[in-house]
């Protein structure tokens, strides 16, 4: 029986029950750290990776799935004429979406590849909505239109606690990092349209939480909050108070997860990602 299948990558924060209930297919990225290669979510778990990252001099490297891995999956899922929507983390941080597009061009199956423009829970917002709509028998065009709407109404903040990985990744110089560390500055940035943009600075975890909650209240007043997610890298000092404030404001289903190794590599330890979407 023909249907619409949903494919994503291992940076999506999906619960096992959702993967099984909606039949979501995940193609994992790989991580290189200390000379060893690991498959994200399969033979390296987020908390263990964070421990390993503390002791490495060089920044760990992530690699997008091989085009062949996508093509093999697309061929299998689409062999009966079923269609596929493949939704992935922002192309600004990974070549995953490009690898998926190359495979889509090679396969005989009908595949629509989507750059979510986001990561972690903000990617998951789109994946779950697509999976629910596919389960209801909605056509690809309608699902794609809905995902475009979700992207436009999604907000994502990234807060870095220590600046080491930004230096290793070449995002800031050592001089700025030293000054930032001395002043205990915690950069707050957004990820909009796949672009990482600094928007504020704070000098304590308490200030970060207050700023994020203030923006959340301002942006969601009079709107229906459809989803809230917080991903952290041993960043519970910010994540838990923020979650509590949001729940006390009336939003009950706030997802709190340990960020995947691919995301941890970019942010470093202590970081959080805070994201939500509205109607």
Coordinates of C-alpha atoms in Angstrom, one line a residue:
X1 CA 0.0 0.0 0.0
X2 CA 1.4 3.4 -1.0
X3 CA 2.0 5.9 1.7
X4 CA 4.2 8.9 2.6
X5 CA 7.3 8.0 4.6
X6 CA 9.2 10.4 6.8
X7 CA 13.0 10.3 7.0
X8 CA 15.3 12.4 9.2
X9 CA 18.8 12.3 10.8
X10 CA 20.1 11.6 14.2
X11 CA 20.2 15.2 15.4
X12 CA 16.4 15.2 15.8
X13 CA 15.3 14.8 19.4
X14 CA 12.9 11.9 18.9
X15 CA 11.5 9.6 21.6
X16 CA 11.5 5.9 20.9
X17 CA 7.7 5.7 21.1
X18 CA 7.3 8.4 18.5
X19 CA 9.7 6.7 16.1
X20 CA 7.8 3.5 16.4
X21 CA 4.3 4.9 16.4
X22 CA 4.8 7.0 13.3
X23 CA 7.4 4.8 11.5
X24 CA 10.0 7.5 11.3
X25 CA 13.3 6.5 9.6
X26 CA 16.5 7.9 11.0
X27 CA 19.8 8.1 9.1
X28 CA 22.6 8.7 11.6
X29 CA 25.6 11.0 11.3
X30 CA 29.1 9.9 12.5
X31 CA 31.4 11.6 15.0
X32 CA 35.2 11.5 15.0
X33 CA 36.8 12.1 18.5
X34 CA 40.3 11.1 19.8
X35 CA 40.9 9.2 16.5
X36 CA 37.9 7.0 16.9
X37 CA 34.7 7.1 14.8
X38 CA 31.3 6.6 16.3
X39 CA 27.8 6.4 14.9
X40 CA 25.6 9.1 16.5
X41 CA 23.0 7.6 18.8
X42 CA 24.0 4.0 18.3
X43 CA 27.5 3.4 19.7
X44 CA 28.0 6.8 21.4
X45 CA 25.5 8.4 23.8
X46 CA 25.3 12.1 24.5
X47 CA 26.4 12.1 28.1
X48 CA 29.4 9.9 27.4
X49 CA 30.4 12.0 24.5
X50 CA 30.4 15.1 26.7
X51 CA 32.8 13.4 29.1
X52 CA 35.2 12.5 26.2
X53 CA 35.0 16.0 24.8
X54 CA 36.4 17.5 28.0
X55 CA 39.7 15.7 27.5
X56 CA 40.2 16.3 23.7
X57 CA 42.5 19.0 22.4
X58 CA 41.1 19.0 18.9
X59 CA 37.5 19.8 18.2
X60 CA 35.6 16.6 17.4
X61 CA 34.4 16.3 13.8
X62 CA 31.0 15.2 12.6
X63 CA 30.3 13.7 9.2
X64 CA 27.0 13.7 7.3
X65 CA 25.7 10.3 6.2
X66 CA 27.0 8.9 3.0
X67 CA 24.8 9.5 -0.1
X68 CA 24.6 5.8 -0.5
X69 CA 23.0 5.3 2.9
X70 CA 20.2 7.7 1.9
X71 CA 19.8 6.2 -1.6
X72 CA 19.5 2.7 -0.2
X73 CA 16.8 3.8 2.2
X74 CA 14.9 5.8 -0.5
X75 CA 15.1 2.9 -2.9
X76 CA 13.6 0.5 -0.4
X77 CA 10.8 2.8 0.9
X78 CA 9.7 4.0 -2.5
X79 CA 9.9 0.7 -4.4
X80 CA 6.1 0.3 -4.3
X81 CA 5.5 3.9 -5.4
X82 CA 5.3 5.4 -1.9
X83 CA 6.6 8.9 -1.5
X84 CA 9.2 10.2 0.9
X85 CA 9.8 13.4 2.8
X86 CA 13.3 13.7 4.1
X87 CA 13.7 16.5 6.7
X88 CA 17.2 17.4 8.1
X89 CA 19.2 19.7 10.3
X90 CA 20.2 23.1 8.9
X91 CA 22.6 23.0 6.0
X92 CA 24.4 25.8 7.7
X93 CA 25.9 23.3 10.2
X94 CA 26.1 20.1 8.2
X95 CA 26.2 18.7 4.7
X96 CA 23.5 16.2 5.6
X97 CA 20.8 17.9 3.6
X98 CA 23.1 18.0 0.6
X99 CA 23.9 14.4 0.9
X100 CA 20.1 13.6 1.0
X101 CA 19.5 15.8 -2.0
X102 CA 22.2 14.0 -4.1
X103 CA 20.6 10.7 -3.2
X104 CA 17.1 12.0 -4.0
X105 CA 18.4 12.9 -7.5
X106 CA 19.9 9.4 -8.0
X107 CA 16.9 7.3 -6.8
X108 CA 13.9 6.3 -8.8
X109 CA 11.7 7.0 -5.7
X110 CA 9.7 10.2 -5.3
X111 CA 11.7 12.1 -2.6
X112 CA 11.2 15.6 -1.3
X113 CA 14.2 16.8 0.7
X114 CA 13.7 19.7 3.2
X115 CA 16.3 21.8 5.0
X116 CA 14.6 22.4 8.4
X117 CA 16.8 25.4 8.9
X118 CA 17.0 24.2 12.5
X119 CA 18.5 21.6 14.9
X120 CA 17.4 19.4 17.8
X121 CA 13.8 20.0 19.0
X122 CA 13.2 22.7 16.4
X123 CA 13.9 20.0 13.7
X124 CA 11.7 17.6 15.7
X125 CA 8.8 20.0 15.6
X126 CA 8.7 19.6 11.8
X127 CA 9.5 15.9 11.7
X128 CA 6.7 15.0 14.1
X129 CA 4.1 17.2 12.4
X130 CA 5.0 15.7 9.0
X131 CA 4.8 12.1 10.5
X132 CA 1.3 12.8 12.0
X133 CA 0.0 14.3 8.8
X134 CA 1.4 11.4 6.8
X135 CA -0.4 9.0 9.1
X136 CA -3.6 10.9 8.4
X137 CA -3.1 10.3 4.7
X138 CA -2.3 13.9 3.9
X139 CA -0.5 14.5 0.5
X140 CA 3.1 15.6 0.2
X141 CA 2.3 19.1 -1.0
X142 CA 0.0 19.8 2.0
X143 CA 2.7 18.5 4.4
X144 CA 5.4 20.6 2.9
X145 CA 3.2 23.7 3.1
X146 CA 2.6 23.0 6.8
X147 CA 6.4 22.6 7.4
X148 CA 7.1 25.9 5.8
X149 CA 4.6 27.5 8.2
X150 CA 6.2 25.9 11.2
X151 CA 9.6 27.1 10.2
X152 CA 8.4 30.7 10.0
X153 CA 6.9 30.5 13.5
X154 CA 9.8 28.8 15.2
X155 CA 12.3 30.5 17.5
X156 CA 15.6 29.0 18.6
X157 CA 18.2 30.4 21.0
X158 CA 21.6 28.9 21.7
X159 CA 23.5 29.9 24.9
X160 CA 27.2 28.9 25.2
X161 CA 28.5 28.6 28.8
X162 CA 32.2 28.2 28.0
X163 CA 33.9 29.5 24.9
X164 CA 36.5 26.7 24.3
X165 CA 34.6 25.0 21.4
X166 CA 33.9 28.3 19.7
X167 CA 37.7 28.9 19.7
X168 CA 38.5 25.4 18.5
X169 CA 35.9 25.7 15.7
X170 CA 37.3 29.1 14.6
X171 CA 34.1 31.0 15.4
X172 CA 35.9 33.5 17.7
X173 CA 39.6 34.3 18.4
X174 CA 41.5 33.3 21.6
X175 CA 41.7 37.0 22.6
X176 CA 38.0 37.5 22.6
X177 CA 37.5 34.2 24.4
X178 CA 40.0 35.1 27.2
X179 CA 38.2 38.4 27.7
X180 CA 34.8 36.7 27.6
X181 CA 35.9 34.1 30.1
X182 CA 37.3 36.8 32.5
X183 CA 34.1 38.7 32.3
X184 CA 32.1 35.4 32.6
X185 CA 30.2 36.4 29.4
X186 CA 27.6 33.9 28.1
X187 CA 26.7 34.7 24.5
X188 CA 23.1 34.3 23.5
X189 CA 22.4 33.7 19.8
X190 CA 19.5 32.9 17.6
X191 CA 19.4 30.4 14.8
X192 CA 17.1 31.9 12.2
X193 CA 17.0 30.7 8.6
X194 CA 19.9 28.5 9.4
X195 CA 22.1 31.4 10.4
X196 CA 23.8 31.7 13.8
X197 CA 23.4 35.3 15.0
X198 CA 24.5 36.7 18.4
X199 CA 21.7 38.8 19.9
X200 CA 22.6 39.3 23.6
X201 CA 25.1 38.7 26.4
X202 CA 24.6 37.7 30.0
X203 CA 27.0 37.3 32.9
X204 CA 25.3 34.6 34.9
X205 CA 23.0 31.6 34.4
X206 CA 20.3 33.6 36.2
X207 CA 20.5 36.4 33.7
X208 CA 20.4 34.0 30.8
X209 CA 17.2 32.3 32.2
X210 CA 15.6 35.7 32.9
X211 CA 16.3 37.0 29.4
X212 CA 15.1 33.9 27.6
X213 CA 11.9 33.7 29.6
X214 CA 11.2 37.4 29.0
X215 CA 11.6 37.0 25.2
X216 CA 9.4 33.8 25.3
X217 CA 6.6 35.6 27.2
X218 CA 6.8 38.6 24.8
X219 CA 6.7 36.5 21.7
X220 CA 4.0 34.0 22.7
X221 CA 1.5 36.3 24.4
X222 CA -1.8 35.9 22.6
X223 CA -0.6 32.9 20.6
X224 CA -1.0 29.1 21.0
X225 CA 2.3 27.5 22.0
X226 CA 2.5 24.3 20.0
X227 CA 5.9 23.0 21.2
X228 CA 8.8 23.9 23.5
X229 CA 12.1 22.1 23.8
X230 CA 15.3 22.6 25.7
X231 CA 18.5 20.6 24.8
X232 CA 21.5 20.9 27.0
X233 CA 25.1 19.7 27.3
X234 CA 25.4 19.3 31.1
X235 CA 23.6 22.6 31.2
X236 CA 21.0 21.9 33.8
X237 CA 22.0 25.1 35.7
X238 CA 20.2 27.0 33.0
X239 CA 17.9 24.4 31.5
X240 CA 16.0 23.4 34.7
X241 CA 15.1 26.9 36.0
X242 CA 14.0 27.9 32.5
X243 CA 11.8 24.8 32.2
X244 CA 10.2 25.5 35.5
X245 CA 9.4 29.1 34.6
X246 CA 7.8 28.0 31.3
X247 CA 5.7 25.3 33.0
X248 CA 4.6 27.7 35.7
X249 CA 3.5 30.1 32.9
X250 CA 1.0 27.4 31.7
X251 CA 3.0 25.4 29.2
X252 CA 3.1 21.8 30.5
X253 CA 4.8 19.6 27.9
X254 CA 8.3 21.1 27.9
X255 CA 10.8 18.6 26.4
X256 CA 14.2 18.5 28.1
X257 CA 16.9 16.4 26.6
X258 CA 20.7 16.0 26.5
X259 CA 21.9 17.4 23.1
X260 CA 23.3 14.9 20.6
X261 CA 27.1 14.7 20.1
X262 CA 26.8 16.6 16.7
X263 CA 25.3 19.6 18.5
X264 CA 27.6 19.3 21.6
X265 CA 30.6 19.6 19.2
X266 CA 29.5 23.1 18.1
X267 CA 28.4 24.4 21.5
X268 CA 30.7 22.9 24.1
X269 CA 29.8 21.8 27.6
X270 CA 27.3 23.7 29.7
X271 CA 25.4 25.0 26.7
X272 CA 21.7 25.0 26.2
X273 CA 19.4 25.3 23.2
X274 CA 15.9 26.8 23.8
X275 CA 13.2 26.6 21.0
X276 CA 9.5 26.9 20.6
X277 CA 6.9 27.4 17.9
X278 CA 3.4 28.9 17.9
X279 CA 0.2 29.3 16.0

